[in-house]
Short mmCIF file of C-alpha atoms and ligand atoms in Angstrom, two decimals:
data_model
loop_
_atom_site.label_atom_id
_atom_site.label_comp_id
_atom_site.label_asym_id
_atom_site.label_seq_id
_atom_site.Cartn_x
_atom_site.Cartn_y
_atom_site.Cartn_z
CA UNK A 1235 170.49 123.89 18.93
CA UNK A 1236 167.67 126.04 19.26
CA UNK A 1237 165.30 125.67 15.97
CA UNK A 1238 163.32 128.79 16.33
CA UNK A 1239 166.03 130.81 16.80
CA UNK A 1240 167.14 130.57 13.08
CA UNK A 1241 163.38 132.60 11.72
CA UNK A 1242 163.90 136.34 11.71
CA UNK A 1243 162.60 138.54 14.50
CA UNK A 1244 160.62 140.35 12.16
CA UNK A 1245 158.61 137.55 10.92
CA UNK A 1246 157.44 136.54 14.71
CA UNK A 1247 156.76 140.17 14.52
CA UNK A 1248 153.39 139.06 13.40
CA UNK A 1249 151.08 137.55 14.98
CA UNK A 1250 152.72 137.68 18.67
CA UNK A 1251 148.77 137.61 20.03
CA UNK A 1252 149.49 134.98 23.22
CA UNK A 1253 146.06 132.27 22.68
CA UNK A 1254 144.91 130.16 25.87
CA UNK A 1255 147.76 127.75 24.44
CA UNK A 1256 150.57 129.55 24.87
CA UNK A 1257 153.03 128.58 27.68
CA UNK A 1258 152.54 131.79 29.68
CA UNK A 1259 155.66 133.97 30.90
CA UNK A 1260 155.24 132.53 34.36
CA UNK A 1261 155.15 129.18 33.25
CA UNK A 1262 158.14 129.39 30.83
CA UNK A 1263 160.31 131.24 33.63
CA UNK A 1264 159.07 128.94 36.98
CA UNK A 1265 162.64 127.56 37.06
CA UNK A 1266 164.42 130.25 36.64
CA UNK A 1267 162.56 133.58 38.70
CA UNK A 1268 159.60 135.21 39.32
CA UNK A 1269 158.75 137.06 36.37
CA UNK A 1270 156.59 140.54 37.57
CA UNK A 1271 155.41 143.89 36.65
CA UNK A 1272 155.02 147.20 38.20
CA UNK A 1273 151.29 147.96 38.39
CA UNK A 1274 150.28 151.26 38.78
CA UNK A 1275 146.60 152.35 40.39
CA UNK A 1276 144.33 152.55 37.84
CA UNK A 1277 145.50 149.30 36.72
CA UNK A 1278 144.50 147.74 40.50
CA UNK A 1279 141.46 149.79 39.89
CA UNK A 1280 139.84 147.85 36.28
CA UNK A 1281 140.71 150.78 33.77
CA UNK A 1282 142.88 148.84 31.75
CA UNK A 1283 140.96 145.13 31.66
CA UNK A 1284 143.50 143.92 28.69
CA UNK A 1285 146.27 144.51 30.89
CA UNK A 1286 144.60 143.15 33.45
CA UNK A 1287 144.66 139.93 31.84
CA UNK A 1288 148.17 140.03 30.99
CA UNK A 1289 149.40 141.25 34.42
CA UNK A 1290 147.15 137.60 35.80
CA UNK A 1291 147.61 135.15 33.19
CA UNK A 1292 151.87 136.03 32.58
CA UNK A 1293 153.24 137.52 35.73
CA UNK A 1294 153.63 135.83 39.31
CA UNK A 1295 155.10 138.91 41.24
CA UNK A 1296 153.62 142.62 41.18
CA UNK A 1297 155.44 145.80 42.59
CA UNK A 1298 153.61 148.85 43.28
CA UNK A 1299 154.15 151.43 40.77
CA UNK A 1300 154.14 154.55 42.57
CA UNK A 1301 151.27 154.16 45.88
CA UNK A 1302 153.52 153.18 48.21
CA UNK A 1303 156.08 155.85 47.75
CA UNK A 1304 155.98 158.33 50.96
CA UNK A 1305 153.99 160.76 49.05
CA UNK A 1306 151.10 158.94 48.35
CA UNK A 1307 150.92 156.84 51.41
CA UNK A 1308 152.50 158.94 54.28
CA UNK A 1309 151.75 162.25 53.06
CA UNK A 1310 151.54 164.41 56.12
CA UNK A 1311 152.99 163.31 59.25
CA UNK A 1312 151.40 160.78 61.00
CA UNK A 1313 148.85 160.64 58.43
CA UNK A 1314 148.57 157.39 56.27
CA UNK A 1315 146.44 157.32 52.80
CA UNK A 1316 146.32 153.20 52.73
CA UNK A 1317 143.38 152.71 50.26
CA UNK A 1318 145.60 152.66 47.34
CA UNK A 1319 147.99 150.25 48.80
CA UNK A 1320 145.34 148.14 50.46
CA UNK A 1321 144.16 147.95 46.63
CA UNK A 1322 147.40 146.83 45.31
CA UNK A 1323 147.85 144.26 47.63
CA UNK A 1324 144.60 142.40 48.10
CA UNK A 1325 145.04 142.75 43.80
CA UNK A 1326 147.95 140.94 44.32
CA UNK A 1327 146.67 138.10 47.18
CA UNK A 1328 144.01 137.06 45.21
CA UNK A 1329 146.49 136.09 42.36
CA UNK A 1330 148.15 134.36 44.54
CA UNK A 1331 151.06 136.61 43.49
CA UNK A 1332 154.95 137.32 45.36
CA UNK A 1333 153.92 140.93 46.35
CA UNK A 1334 156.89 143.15 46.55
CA UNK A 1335 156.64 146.64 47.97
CA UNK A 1336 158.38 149.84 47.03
CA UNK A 1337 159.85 152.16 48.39
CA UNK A 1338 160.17 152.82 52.13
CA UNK A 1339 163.17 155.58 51.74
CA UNK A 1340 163.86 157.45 48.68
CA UNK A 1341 165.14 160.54 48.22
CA UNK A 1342 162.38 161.26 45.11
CA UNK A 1343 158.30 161.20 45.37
CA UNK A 1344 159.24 161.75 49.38
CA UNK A 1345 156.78 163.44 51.01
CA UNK A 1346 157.37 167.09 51.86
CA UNK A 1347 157.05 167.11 55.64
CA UNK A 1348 159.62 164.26 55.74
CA UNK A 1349 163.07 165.70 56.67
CA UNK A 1350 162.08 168.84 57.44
CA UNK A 1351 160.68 170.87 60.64
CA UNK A 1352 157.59 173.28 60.59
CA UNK A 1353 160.35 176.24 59.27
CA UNK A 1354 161.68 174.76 56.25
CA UNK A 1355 164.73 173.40 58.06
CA UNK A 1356 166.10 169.86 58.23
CA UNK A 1357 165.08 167.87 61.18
CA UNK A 1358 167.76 166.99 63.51
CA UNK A 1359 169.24 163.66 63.76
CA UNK A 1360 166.86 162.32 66.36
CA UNK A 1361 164.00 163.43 65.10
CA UNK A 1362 164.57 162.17 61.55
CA UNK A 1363 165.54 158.58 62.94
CA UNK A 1364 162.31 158.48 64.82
CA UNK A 1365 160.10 159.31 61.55
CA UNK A 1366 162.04 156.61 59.81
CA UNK A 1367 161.69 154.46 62.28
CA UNK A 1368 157.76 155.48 62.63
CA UNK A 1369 157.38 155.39 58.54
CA UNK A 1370 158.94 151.84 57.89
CA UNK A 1371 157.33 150.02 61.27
CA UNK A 1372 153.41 151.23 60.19
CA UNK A 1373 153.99 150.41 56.82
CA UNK A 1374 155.48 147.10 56.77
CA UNK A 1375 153.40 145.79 60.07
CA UNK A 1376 150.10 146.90 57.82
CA UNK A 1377 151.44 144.33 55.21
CA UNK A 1378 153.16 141.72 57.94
CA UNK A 1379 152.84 138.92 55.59
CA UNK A 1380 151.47 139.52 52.66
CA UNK A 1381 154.68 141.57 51.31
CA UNK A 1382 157.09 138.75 50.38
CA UNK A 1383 159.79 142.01 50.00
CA UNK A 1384 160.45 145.11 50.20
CA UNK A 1385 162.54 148.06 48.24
CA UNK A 1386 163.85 149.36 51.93
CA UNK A 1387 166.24 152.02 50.14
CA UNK A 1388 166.25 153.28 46.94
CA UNK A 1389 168.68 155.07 44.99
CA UNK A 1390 171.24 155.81 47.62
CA UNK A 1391 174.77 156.00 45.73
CA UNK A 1392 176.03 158.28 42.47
CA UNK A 1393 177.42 156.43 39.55
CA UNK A 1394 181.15 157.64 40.95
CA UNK A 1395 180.28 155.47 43.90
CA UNK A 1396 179.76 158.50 46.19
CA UNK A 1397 176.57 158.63 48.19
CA UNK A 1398 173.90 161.14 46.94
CA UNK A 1399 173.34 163.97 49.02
CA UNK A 1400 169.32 163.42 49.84
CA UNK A 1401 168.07 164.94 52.96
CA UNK A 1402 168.45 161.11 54.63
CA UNK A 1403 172.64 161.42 53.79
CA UNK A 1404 173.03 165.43 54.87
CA UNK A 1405 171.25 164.52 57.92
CA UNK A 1406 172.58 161.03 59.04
CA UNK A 1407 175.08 160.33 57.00
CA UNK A 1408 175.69 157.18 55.78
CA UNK A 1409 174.66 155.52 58.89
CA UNK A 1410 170.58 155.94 56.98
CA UNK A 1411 170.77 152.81 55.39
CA UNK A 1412 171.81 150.74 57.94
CA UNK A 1413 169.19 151.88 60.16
CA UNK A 1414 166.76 151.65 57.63
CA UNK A 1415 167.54 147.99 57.29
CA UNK A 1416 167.51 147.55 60.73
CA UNK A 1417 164.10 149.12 61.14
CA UNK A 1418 162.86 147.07 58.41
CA UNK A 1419 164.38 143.83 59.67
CA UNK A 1420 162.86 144.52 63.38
CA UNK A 1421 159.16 145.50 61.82
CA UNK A 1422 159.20 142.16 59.91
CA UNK A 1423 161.90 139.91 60.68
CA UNK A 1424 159.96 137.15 57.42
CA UNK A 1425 159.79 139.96 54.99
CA UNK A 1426 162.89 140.23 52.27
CA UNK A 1427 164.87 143.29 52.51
CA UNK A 1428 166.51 145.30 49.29
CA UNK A 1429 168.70 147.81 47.97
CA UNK A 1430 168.08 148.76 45.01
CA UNK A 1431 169.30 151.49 42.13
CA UNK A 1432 169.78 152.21 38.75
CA UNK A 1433 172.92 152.24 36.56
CA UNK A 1434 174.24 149.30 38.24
CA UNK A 1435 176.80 148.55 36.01
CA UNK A 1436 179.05 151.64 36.79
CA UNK A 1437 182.16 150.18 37.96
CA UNK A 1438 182.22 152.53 40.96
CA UNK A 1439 178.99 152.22 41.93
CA UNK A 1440 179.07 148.66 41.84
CA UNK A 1441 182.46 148.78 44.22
CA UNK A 1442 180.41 150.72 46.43
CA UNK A 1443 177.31 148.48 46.80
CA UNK A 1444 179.54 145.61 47.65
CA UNK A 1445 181.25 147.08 50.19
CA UNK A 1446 178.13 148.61 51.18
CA UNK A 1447 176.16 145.28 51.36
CA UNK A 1448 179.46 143.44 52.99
CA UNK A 1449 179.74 146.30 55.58
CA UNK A 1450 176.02 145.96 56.45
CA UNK A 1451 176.18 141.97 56.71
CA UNK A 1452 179.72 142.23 58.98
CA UNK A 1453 177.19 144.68 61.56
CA UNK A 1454 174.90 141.60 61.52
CA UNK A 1455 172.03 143.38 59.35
CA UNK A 1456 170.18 141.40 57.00
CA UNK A 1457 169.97 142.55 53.31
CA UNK A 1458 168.29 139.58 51.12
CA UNK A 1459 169.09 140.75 47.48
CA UNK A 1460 170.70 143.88 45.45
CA UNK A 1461 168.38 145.32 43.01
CA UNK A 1462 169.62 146.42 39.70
CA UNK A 1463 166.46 148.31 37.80
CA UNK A 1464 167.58 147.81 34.41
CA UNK A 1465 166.31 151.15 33.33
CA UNK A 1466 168.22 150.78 29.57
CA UNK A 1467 168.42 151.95 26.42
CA UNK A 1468 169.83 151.27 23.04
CA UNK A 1469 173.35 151.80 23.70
CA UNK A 1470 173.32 151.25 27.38
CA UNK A 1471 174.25 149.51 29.54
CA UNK A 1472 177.03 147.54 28.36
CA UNK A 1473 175.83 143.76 28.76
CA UNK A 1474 179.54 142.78 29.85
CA UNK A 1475 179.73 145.59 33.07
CA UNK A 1476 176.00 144.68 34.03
CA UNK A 1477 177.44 140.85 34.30
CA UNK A 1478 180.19 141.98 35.91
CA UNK A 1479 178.03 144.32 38.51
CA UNK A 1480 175.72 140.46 38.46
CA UNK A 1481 178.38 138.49 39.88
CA UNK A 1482 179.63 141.64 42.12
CA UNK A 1483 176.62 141.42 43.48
CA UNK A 1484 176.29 137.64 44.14
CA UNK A 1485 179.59 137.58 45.26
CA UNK A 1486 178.34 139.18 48.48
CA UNK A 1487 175.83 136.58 48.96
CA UNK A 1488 172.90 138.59 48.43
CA UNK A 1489 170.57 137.34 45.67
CA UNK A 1490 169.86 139.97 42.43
CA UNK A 1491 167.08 141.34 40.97
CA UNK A 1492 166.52 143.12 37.83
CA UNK A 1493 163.64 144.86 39.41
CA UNK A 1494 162.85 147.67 36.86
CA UNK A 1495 163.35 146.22 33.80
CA UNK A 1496 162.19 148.23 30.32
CA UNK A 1497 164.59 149.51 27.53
CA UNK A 1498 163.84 152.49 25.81
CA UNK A 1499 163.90 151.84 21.69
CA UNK A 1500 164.45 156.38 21.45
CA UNK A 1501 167.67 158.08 21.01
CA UNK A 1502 169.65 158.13 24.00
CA UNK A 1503 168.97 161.23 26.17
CA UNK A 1504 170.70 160.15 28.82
CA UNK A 1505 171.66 157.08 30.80
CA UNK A 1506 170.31 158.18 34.36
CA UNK A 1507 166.48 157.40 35.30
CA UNK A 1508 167.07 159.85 38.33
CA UNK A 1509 162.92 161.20 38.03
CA UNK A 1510 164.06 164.71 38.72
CA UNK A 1511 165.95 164.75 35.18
CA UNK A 1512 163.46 166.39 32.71
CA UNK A 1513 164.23 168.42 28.95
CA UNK A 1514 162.33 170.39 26.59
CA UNK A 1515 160.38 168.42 24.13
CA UNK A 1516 162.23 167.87 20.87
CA UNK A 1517 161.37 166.02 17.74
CA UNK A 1518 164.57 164.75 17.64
CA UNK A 1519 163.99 162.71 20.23
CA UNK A 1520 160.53 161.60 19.12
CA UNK A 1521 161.17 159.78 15.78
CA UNK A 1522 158.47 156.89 15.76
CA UNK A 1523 155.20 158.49 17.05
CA UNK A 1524 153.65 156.14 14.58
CA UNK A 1525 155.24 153.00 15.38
CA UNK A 1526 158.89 151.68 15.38
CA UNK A 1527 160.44 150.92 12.07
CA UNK A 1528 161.44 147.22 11.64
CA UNK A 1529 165.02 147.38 12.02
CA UNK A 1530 164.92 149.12 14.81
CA UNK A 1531 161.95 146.90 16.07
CA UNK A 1532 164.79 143.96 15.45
CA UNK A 1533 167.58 145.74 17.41
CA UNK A 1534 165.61 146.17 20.01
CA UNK A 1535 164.67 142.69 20.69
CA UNK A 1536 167.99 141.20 19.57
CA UNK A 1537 169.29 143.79 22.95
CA UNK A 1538 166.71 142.61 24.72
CA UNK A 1539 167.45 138.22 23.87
CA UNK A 1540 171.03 139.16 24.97
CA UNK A 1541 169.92 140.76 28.27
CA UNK A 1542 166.91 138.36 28.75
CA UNK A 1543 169.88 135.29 28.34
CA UNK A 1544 172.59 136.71 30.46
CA UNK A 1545 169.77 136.92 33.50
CA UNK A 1546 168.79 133.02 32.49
CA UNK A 1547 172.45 132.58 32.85
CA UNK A 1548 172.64 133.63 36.25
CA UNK A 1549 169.29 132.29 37.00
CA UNK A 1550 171.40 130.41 40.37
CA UNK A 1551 171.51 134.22 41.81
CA UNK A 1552 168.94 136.39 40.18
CA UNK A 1553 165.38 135.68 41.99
CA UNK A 1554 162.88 137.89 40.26
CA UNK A 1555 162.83 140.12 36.86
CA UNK A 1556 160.11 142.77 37.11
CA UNK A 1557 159.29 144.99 34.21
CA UNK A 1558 158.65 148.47 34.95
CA UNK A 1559 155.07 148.22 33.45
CA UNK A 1560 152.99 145.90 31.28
CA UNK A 1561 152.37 147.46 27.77
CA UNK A 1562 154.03 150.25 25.68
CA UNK A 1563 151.33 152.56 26.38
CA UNK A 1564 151.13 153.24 29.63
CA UNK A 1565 155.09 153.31 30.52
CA UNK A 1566 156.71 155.87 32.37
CA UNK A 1567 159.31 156.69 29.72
CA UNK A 1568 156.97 158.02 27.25
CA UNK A 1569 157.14 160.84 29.46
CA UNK A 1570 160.77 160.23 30.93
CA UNK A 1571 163.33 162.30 30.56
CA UNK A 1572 161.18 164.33 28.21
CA UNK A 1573 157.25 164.52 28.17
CA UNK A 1574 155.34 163.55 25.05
CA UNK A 1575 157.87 160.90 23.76
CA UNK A 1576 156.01 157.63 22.09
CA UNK A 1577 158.28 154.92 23.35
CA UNK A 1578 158.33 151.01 23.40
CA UNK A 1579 160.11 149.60 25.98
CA UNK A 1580 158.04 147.12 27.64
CA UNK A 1581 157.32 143.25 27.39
CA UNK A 1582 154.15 143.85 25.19
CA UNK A 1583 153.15 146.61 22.69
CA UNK A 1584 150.36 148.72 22.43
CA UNK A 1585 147.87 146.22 20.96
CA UNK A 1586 148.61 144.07 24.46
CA UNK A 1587 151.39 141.62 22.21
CA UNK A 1588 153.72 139.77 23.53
CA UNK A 1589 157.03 140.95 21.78
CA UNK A 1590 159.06 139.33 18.99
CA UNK A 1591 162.28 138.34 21.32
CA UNK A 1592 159.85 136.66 24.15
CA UNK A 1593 157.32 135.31 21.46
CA UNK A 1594 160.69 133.57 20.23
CA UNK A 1595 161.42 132.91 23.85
CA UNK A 1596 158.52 130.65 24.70
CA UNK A 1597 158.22 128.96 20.89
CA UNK A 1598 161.57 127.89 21.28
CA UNK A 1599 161.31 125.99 24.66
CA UNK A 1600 157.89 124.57 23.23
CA UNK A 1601 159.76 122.95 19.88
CA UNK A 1602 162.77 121.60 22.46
CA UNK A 1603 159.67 120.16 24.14
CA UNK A 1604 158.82 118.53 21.19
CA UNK A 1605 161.81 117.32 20.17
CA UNK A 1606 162.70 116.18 23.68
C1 LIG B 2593 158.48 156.23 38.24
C2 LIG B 2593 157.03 155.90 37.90
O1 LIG B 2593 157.02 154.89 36.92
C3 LIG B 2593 156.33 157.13 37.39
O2 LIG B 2593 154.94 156.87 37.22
C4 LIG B 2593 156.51 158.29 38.37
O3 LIG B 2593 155.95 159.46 37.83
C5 LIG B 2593 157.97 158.52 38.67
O4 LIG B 2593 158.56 157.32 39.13
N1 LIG B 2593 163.13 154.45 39.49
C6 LIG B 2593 162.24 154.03 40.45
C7 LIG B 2593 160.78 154.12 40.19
O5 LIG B 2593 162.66 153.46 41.48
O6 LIG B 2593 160.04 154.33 41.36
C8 LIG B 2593 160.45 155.19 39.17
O7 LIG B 2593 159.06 155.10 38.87
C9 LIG B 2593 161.32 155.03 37.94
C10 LIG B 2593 162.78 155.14 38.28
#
């Protein structure tokens, strides 16, 4: 029995302030995953000091936010803007942290010049395998290692299972991701390779990643684990398809990773976190710009006990949980799908707090300590 467990969320609600004696997320999790967070530049930079000291003292893994999508660090052809990534990794090596980089192809943040000739057109075959090819090999030989892993494709399939049309699928076909893994796998045969996409717990789209992932390993390519993101919300997704799409996804015998983990506490705009999605602002949507009402405070870290269980529960198969972020403040769903939206979806609020459900989390393990 868990003694803890029994006190109301709401009362932990108070005081969640983590002190130098509190296990630390790392610490709590070391059995189980790597526990990380997305980290974005100005973060690597110093403006945020509070969250630096969350981001060193809870987290063992950091992904890169946004500077090493192909906009910010390939962003004309054959010209590389590494400064920002160089950052983000040497932030990460001297915390001794599992650096994990993302993304080498994605159909979003890709760099204009990418797919397409000096007329506007797409690229031919050829020519787009070679800038692949070109892309992935400086990247990942910069970071030989120091990257434990990398996102190598993001975002490839639809939630019916069909492959999205990005300029990498109209002008290769499916054959793009298995080329991109093979690229990858070839540029650093120690570095882990992923796939990785949101609303993983479509049935469809889950049928296609496996056969996906199981056509990929029967060519002899490597693919080390599926990423789900766990972009999620209030009444998505449904806990029982995401463990289905869990052991799906282990049944392949590639590990999982919940790699973008936050959950939105807002009505439900919609259940994609495709970036491109944007609607007009509405009040509607914005009902606690002042802070989140305790009941729905208390929903939202009951959701996110149940989610935060069922990945302990398949701790044998999931390898890291990242959170897309560190604090409410400076997520990207405040402004996702519509801008000016005060959310709370991360591991610690505003004030730099650990939240109720993981405060709970780590008191818990510490009175089983005690009564061991
Ligand atoms: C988001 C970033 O958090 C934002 O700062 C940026 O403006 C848009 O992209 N899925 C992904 C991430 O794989 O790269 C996205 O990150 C969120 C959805």
């Amino acid at each position: 029995m868990k003694p803890f467990s029994l006190i109301p969320l709401t009362l932990l609600a108070i005081g969640c302030q983590t002190t130098p004696d509190t296990p630390t997320l790392k610490e709590h999790f070391n059995d189980d995953f790597l526990i990380g967070a997305a980290i974005n530049v100005p973060h690597v930079n110093g403006a945020d000091p509070k969250a630096d000291s969350i981001v060193t003292r809870h987290f063992n893994s950091i992904v890169a936010e946004n500077c090493m999508k192909s906009e910010e660090i390939h962003p004309s052809e054959g010209v590389y803007h590494w400064d920002d990534a160089d950052a983000f990794v040497k932030y990460g090596e001297e915390r001794g942290m599992a650096i994990i980089g993302h993304t080498l192809i994605w159909h979003s943040q890709l760099a204009p010049w990418f797919a397409v000739d000096s007329t506007g057109s797409n690229v031919t075959p050829d020519v787009l395998k070679e800038r692949m090819r070109d892309h992935i090999t400086t990247i990942m030989t910069r970071y030989k290692g120091k990257i434990k892993g990398w996102d190598v494709v993001n975002e490839p399939i639809l939630e019916d299972g069909s492959y999205r049309q990005s300029p990498f699928y109209e002008i290769l076909g499916e054959e793009y991701i298995p080329l991109a893994f093979q690229y990858a796998a070839e540029a650093d045969p120690d570095a882990e390779l992923y796939i990785n996409d949101y609303g993983m717990n479509a049935p469809a789209k889950r049928d296609a990643y496996v056969k996906l992932v199981n056509d990929m390993k029967a060519k002899g390519l490597r693919i080390d684990a599926i990423g789900m993101q766990g972009h999620m919300g209030m009444d998505y997704p449904d806990i029982t398809e995401f463990e289905k799409s869990i052991e799906a996804f282990a049944s392949t015998g590639a590990n999982v990773m919940i790699t973008e983990w936050d959950m939105s506490a807002l009505p439900t705009i919609s259940h994609s976190a495709n970036i491109s999605d944007s609607v007009v602002y509405n009040t509607q949507f914005n009902p606690y710009p002042n802070g989140l009402p305790s009941e729905i405070s208390d929903k939202w870290n009951e959701r996110m006990t149940a989610f935060l269980n069922l990945f302990k529960k398949h701790s044998d198969v999931i390898t890291r949980v990242t959170a897309w972020g560190t604090q409410d403040g400076m997520s990207w769903k405040n402004d996702f799908p519509m801008k000016g939206r005060v959310e709370y979806p991360l591991l610690f609020d505003r004030n730099y707090n650990l939240k109720p459900f993981l405060m709970n989390e780590l008191n818990t393990n510490e009175l089983k300590y005690l009564t061991k």
